[in-house]
Structures are given as structure tokens and as C-alpha cells.
CSV table of C-alpha atoms and ligand atoms in Angstrom, one decimal:
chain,number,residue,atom,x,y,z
A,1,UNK,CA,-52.2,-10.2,-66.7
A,2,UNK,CA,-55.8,-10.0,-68.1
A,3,UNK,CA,-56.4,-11.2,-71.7
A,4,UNK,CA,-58.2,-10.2,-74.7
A,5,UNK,CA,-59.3,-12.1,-77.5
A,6,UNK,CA,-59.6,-11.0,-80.7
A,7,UNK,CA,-60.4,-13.5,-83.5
A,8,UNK,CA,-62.8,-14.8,-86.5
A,9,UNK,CA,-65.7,-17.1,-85.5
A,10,UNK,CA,-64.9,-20.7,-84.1
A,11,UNK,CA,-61.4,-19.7,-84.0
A,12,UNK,CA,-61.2,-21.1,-80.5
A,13,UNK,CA,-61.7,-18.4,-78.2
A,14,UNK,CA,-64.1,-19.8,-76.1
A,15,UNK,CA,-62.8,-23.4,-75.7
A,16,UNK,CA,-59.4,-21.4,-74.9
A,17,UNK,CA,-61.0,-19.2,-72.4
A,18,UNK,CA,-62.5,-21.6,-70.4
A,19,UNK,CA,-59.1,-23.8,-70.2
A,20,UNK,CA,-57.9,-20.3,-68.9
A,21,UNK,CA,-60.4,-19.6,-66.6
A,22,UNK,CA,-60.9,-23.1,-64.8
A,23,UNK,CA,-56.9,-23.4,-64.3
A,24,UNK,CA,-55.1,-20.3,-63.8
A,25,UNK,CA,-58.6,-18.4,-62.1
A,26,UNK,CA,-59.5,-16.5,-64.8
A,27,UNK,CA,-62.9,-14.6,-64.7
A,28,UNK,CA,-64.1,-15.6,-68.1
A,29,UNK,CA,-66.4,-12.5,-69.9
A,30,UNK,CA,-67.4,-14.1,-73.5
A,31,UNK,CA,-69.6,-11.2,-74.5
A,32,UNK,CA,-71.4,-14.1,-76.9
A,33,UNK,CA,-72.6,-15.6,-73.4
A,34,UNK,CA,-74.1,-12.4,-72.2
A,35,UNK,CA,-76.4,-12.2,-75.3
A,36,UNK,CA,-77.0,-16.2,-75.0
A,37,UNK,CA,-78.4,-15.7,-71.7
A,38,UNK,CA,-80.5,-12.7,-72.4
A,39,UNK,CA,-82.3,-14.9,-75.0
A,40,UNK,CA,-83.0,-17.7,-72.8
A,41,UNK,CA,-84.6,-15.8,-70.6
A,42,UNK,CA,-87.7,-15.0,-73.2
A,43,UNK,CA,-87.7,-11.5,-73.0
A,44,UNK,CA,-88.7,-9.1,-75.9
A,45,UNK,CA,-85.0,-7.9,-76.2
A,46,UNK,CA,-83.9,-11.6,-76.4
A,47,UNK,CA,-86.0,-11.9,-79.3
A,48,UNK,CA,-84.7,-9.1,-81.0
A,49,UNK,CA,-80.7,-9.8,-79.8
A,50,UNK,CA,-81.9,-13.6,-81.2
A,51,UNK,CA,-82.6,-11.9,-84.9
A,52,UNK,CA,-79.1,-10.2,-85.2
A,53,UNK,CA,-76.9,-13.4,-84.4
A,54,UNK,CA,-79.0,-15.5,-86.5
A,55,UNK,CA,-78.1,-13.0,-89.1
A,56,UNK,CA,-74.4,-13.2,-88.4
A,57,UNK,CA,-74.2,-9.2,-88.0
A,58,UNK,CA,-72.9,-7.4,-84.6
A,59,UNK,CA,-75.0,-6.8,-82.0
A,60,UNK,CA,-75.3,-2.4,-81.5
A,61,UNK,CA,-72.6,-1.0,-79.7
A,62,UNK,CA,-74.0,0.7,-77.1
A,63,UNK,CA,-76.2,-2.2,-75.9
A,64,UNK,CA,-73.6,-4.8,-75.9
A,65,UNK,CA,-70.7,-2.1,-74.0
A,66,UNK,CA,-73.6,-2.0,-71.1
A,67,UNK,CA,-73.7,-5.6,-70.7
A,68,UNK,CA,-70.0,-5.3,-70.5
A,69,UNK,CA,-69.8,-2.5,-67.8
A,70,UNK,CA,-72.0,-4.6,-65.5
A,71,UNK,CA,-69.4,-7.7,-65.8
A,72,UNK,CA,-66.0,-5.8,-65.5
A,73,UNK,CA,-67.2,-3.5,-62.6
A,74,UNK,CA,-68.6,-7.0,-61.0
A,75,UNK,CA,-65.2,-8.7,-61.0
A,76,UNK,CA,-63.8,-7.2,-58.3
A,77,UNK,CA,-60.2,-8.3,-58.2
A,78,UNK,CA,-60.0,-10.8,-59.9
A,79,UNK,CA,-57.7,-11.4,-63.5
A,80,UNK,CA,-59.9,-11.8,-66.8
A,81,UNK,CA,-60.4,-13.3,-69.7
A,82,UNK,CA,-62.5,-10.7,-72.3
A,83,UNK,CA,-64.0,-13.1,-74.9
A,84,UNK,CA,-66.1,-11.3,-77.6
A,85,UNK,CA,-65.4,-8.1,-77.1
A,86,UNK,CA,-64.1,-5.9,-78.5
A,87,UNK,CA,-65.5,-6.3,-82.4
A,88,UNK,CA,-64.5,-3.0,-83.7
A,89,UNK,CA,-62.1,-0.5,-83.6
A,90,UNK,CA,-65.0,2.2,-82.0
A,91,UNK,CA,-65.2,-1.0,-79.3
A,92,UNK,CA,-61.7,-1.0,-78.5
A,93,UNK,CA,-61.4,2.6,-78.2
A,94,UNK,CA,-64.5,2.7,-75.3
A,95,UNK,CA,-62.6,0.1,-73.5
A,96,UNK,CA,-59.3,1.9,-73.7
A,97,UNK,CA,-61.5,4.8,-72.1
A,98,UNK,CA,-63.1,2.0,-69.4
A,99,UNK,CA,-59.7,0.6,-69.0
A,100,UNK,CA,-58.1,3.8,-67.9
A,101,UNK,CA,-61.5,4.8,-65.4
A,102,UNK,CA,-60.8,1.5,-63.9
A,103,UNK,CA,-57.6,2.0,-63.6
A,104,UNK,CA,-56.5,-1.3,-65.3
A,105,UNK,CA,-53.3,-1.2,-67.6
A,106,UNK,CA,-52.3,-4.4,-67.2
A,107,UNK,CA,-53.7,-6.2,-70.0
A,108,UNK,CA,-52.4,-8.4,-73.4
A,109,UNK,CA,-54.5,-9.1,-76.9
A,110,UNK,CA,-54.1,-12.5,-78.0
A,111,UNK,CA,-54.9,-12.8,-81.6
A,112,UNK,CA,-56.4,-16.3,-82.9
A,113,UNK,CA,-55.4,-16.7,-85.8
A,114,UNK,CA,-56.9,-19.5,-88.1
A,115,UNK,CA,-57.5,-20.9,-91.7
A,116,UNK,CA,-61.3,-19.5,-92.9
A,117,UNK,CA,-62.1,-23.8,-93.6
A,118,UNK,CA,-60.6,-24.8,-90.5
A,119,UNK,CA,-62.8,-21.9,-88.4
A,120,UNK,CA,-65.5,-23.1,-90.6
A,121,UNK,CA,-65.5,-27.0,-89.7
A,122,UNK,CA,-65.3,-26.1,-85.9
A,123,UNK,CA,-68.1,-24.2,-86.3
A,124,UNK,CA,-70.4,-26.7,-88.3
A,125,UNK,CA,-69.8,-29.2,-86.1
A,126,UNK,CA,-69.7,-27.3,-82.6
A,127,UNK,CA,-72.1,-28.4,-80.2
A,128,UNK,CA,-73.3,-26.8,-77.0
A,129,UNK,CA,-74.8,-28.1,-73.2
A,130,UNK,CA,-77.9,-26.1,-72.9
A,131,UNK,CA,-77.5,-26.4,-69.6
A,132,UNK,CA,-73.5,-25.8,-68.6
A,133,UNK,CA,-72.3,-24.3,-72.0
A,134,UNK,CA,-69.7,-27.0,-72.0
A,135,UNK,CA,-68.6,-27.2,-75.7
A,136,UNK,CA,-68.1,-30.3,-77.9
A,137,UNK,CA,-67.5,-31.2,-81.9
A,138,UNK,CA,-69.3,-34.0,-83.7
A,139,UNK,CA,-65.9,-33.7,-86.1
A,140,UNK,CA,-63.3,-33.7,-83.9
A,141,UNK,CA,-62.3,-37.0,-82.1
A,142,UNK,CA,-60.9,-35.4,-79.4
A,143,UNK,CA,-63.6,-33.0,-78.5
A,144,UNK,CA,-66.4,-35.6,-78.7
A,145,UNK,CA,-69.0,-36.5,-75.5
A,146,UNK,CA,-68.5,-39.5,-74.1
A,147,UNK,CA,-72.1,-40.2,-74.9
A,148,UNK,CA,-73.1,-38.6,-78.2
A,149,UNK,CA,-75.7,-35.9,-77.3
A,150,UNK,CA,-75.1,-35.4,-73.5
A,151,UNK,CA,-72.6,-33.2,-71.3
A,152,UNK,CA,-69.8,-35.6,-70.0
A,153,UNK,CA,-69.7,-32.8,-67.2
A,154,UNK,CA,-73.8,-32.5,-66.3
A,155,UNK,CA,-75.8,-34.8,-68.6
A,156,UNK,CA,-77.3,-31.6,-69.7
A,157,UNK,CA,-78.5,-32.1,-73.5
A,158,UNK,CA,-76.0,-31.0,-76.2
A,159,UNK,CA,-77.5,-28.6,-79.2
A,160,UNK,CA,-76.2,-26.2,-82.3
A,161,UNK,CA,-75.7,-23.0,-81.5
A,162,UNK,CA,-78.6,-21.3,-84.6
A,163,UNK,CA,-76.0,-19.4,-85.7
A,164,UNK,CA,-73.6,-22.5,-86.6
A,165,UNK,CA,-75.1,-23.1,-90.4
A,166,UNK,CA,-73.3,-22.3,-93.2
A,167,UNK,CA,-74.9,-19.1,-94.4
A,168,UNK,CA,-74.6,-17.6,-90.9
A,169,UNK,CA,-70.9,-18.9,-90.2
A,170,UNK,CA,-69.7,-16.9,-94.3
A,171,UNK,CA,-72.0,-13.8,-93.2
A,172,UNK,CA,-70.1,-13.7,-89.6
A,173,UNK,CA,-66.3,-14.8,-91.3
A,174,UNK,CA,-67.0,-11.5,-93.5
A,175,UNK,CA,-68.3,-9.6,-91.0
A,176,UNK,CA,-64.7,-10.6,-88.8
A,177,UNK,CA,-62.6,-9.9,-92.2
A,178,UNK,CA,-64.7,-6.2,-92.5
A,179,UNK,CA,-65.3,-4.8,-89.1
A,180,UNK,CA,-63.0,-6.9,-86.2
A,181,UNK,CA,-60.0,-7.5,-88.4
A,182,UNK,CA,-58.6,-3.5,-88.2
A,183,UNK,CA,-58.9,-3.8,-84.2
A,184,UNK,CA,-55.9,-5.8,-84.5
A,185,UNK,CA,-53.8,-2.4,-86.1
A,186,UNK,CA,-55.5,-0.7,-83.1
A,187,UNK,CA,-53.7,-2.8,-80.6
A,188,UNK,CA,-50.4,-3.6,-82.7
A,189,UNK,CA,-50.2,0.1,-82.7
A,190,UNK,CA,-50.7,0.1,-79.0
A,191,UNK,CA,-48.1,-2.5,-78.7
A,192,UNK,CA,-50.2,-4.9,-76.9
A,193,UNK,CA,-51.1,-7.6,-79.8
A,194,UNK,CA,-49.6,-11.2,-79.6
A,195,UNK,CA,-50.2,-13.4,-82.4
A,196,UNK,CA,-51.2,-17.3,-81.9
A,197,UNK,CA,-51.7,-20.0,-84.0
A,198,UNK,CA,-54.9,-21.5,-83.7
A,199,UNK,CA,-55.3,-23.8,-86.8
A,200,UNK,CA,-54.3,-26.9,-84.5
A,201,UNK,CA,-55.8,-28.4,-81.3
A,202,UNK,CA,-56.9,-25.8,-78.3
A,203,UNK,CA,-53.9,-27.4,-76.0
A,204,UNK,CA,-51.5,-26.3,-78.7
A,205,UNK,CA,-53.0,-22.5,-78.8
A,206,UNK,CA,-52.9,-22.8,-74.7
A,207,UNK,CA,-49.0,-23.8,-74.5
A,208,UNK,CA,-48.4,-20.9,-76.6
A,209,UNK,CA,-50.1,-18.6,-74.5
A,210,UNK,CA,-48.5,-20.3,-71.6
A,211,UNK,CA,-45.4,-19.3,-73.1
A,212,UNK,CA,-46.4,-15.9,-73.2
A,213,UNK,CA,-47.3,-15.9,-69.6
A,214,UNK,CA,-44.9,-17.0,-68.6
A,215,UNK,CA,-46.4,-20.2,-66.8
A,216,UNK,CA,-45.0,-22.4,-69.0
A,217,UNK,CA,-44.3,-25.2,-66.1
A,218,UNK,CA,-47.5,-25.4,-64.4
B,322,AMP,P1,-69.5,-15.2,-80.1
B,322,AMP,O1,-70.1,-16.1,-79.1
B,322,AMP,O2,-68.4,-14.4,-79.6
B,322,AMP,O3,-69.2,-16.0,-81.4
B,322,AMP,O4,-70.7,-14.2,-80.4
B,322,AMP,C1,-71.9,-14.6,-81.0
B,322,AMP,C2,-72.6,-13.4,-81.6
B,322,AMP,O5,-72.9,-12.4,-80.6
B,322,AMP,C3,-71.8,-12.6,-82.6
B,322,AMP,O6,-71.9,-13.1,-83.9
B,322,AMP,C4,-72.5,-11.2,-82.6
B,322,AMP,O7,-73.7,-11.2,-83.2
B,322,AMP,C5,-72.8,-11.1,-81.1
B,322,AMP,N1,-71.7,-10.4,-80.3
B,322,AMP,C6,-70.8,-11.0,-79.4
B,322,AMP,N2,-70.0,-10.1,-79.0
B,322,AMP,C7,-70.3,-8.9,-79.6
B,322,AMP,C8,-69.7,-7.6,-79.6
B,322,AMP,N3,-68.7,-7.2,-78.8
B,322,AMP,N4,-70.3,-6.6,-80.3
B,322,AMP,C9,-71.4,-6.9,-81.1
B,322,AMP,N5,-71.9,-8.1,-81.2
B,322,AMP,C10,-71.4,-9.1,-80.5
């Protein structure tokens, strides 16, 4: 069954998608990533992608629904994980439309559902490998490097993501609450939505989904 994520920032998404990905084979899409990578690589629309995050607002539509195209028609046959997308209801309907071109039907929303200051602390203290995009907190025992700064899994250096401040982490919460919360109706309506709690530890959220699996023993 292929999974989407819909939740508020930090919610857990990510960390849950690549627990996902590396054990039940998952193709992980974070549409987050895609815009990630378009920065690094310097180009002029990097630059301008760079100015909306950092802002906390949503990247346009059209733009980011391309990037997303290229991935799903890349996957081939394998199950995935959609991680980011979509953020609105006007996203969801597109990849209803995409969905049925594809020919895929066979599909679950998994809604992440967390307390705003919970979401909050994740996010202030989330930090990232530049080089894998292995992610680690600085306030969560748990989800600490072995050696403070560097990737347990490549050495690669650990950073902030810019838009994990304050400012940008309120401006994104209310742009969740605004635009990405009604998407949940959408798919409720649709009969698709599962709600799981994500206020505790990501192994909690992924026994849940387990459950809902079905793969509750592996
Ligand atoms: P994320 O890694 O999912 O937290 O996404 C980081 C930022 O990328 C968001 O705050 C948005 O600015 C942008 N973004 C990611 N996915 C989308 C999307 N589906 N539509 C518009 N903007 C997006």
C-alpha cells in the first residue's frame, strides 16, 4: 500500500518515512528534499525556492507538482512513501487526477498528528547531515549523534535546516493550520485518512502504522 503524509511541520514525517523506506522498501518522495536539493545545487531558481522556505510560505504549485511528476513517473514499481506533498486541497485534487492517469488506487493518508510545542521543540532542535540528510535532535536523548556535530552513519557534518528558527517554524505552523489542514476533509471525505498520534517517539507513530499495515510482526 503506498502512503501519504499529511501533517504540521516537525511532526515527524520525515524521520517516519525513512524508518519506512529503509525496512519495508519504501521509495521515499519528501517533496521538502526535492527543493533541498535544488538549492544546493546554486542555481538561480535555488535561490529564489531558498527565499520562500526561509519565509515559511509554500512553494507555487505548479513548480513543485513538476518536481513531483518526474519522481512518481521514476519509481517504476516500486511502493511509496509521499512526504510533503500534498499541502493543499488544489494539491490533492492534481494528484487524485495523477493517481488515476497512473493508474494507482492503492494508496492510505496517514495524518500526524501532534501538539503545536511538541512540533515546535523538534523543530528547534532538529539537525541535519549535509551530506546524507540523516536527521538528529540536540533535545531529544534518543535522537542524539554519537558524536555531537557528525553523522553516526557518514561523518558528514550535522547543520540547522534555515528554516528551523522560531519565526519561520510559527509562520509555517499557521501556514499548516490555514492552507494543509482542510486536505485532511479532502481525504476523510474520500475515506482514505487514518489518524496517528505523533506527540511521542517516532517508534511509537511507526507501530501504529504497522498496525495499520498490517505488518505488525515483522
Ligand atoms: P518540509 O521538508 O516538508 O518541511 O518542507 C520544507 C518547505 O518546502 C516547506 O515549508 C515549503 O516551503 C516547501 N514545500 C515542501 N513541500 C511543498 C509542497 N507540496 N507545496 C509547496 N511547498 C512545499
Amino acid at each position: 500500500m503506498n502512503i501519504i503524509f499529511v501533517a504540521p511541520p516537525a511532526a515527524g514525517k520525515g524521520t517516519i518515512s525513512s524508518l519506512l523506506a529503509s525496512n519495508y522498501d519504501y521509495k521515499h518522495i519528501s517533496t521538502g528534499d526535492l527543493i533541498r536539493n535544488e538549492i544546493k545545487t546554486g542555481s538561480k531558481l535555488g535561490t529564489e525556492l531558498q527565499e520562500v522556505i526561509n519565509k515559511g510560505e509554500l512553494v507555487s504549485d505548479e513548480l513543485i507538482t513538476e518536481m513531483l511528476k518526474k519522481e512518481l513517473t521514476k519509481k517504476e514499481n516500486q511502493k511509496f512513501i509521499l512526504d510533503g506533498y500534498p499541502r493543499n486541497v488544489e494539491q490533492a485534487k492534481v494528484l487524485t487526477t495523477l493517481f488515476t492517469k497512473l493508474k494507482i488506487n492503492d494508496y492510505i493518508v496517514l495524518y500526524l498528528e501532534v501538539e503545536k510545542e511538541i512540533a515546535q521543540k523538534r523543530a528547534l532542535g532538529r539537525i541535519v547531515c549535509q551530506n546524507c540528510g540523516s536527521t538528529y535532535n540536540k533535545y531529544f536523548s534518543e535522537c542524539q549523534p554519537q558524536k555531537e556535530g557528525i553523522c553516526d552513519k557518514c561523518q558528514g557534518i550535522l547543520i540547522s535546516r534555515t528554516d528551523d528558527n522560531e519565526k519561520t517554524f510559527n509562520k509555517r505552523f499557521d501556514t499548516y493550520l490555514k492552507v494543509t489542514q482542510p486536505v485532511l476533509d479532502y481525504y476523510k471525505k474520500l475515506d482514505k485518512l487514518k489518524i496517528i498520534d505523533s506527540n511521542q517517539t517516532a517508534f511509537t507513530a511507526l507501530e501504529s502504522i504497522k498496525r495499520i499495515l498490517g505488518v505488525e510482526n515483522d
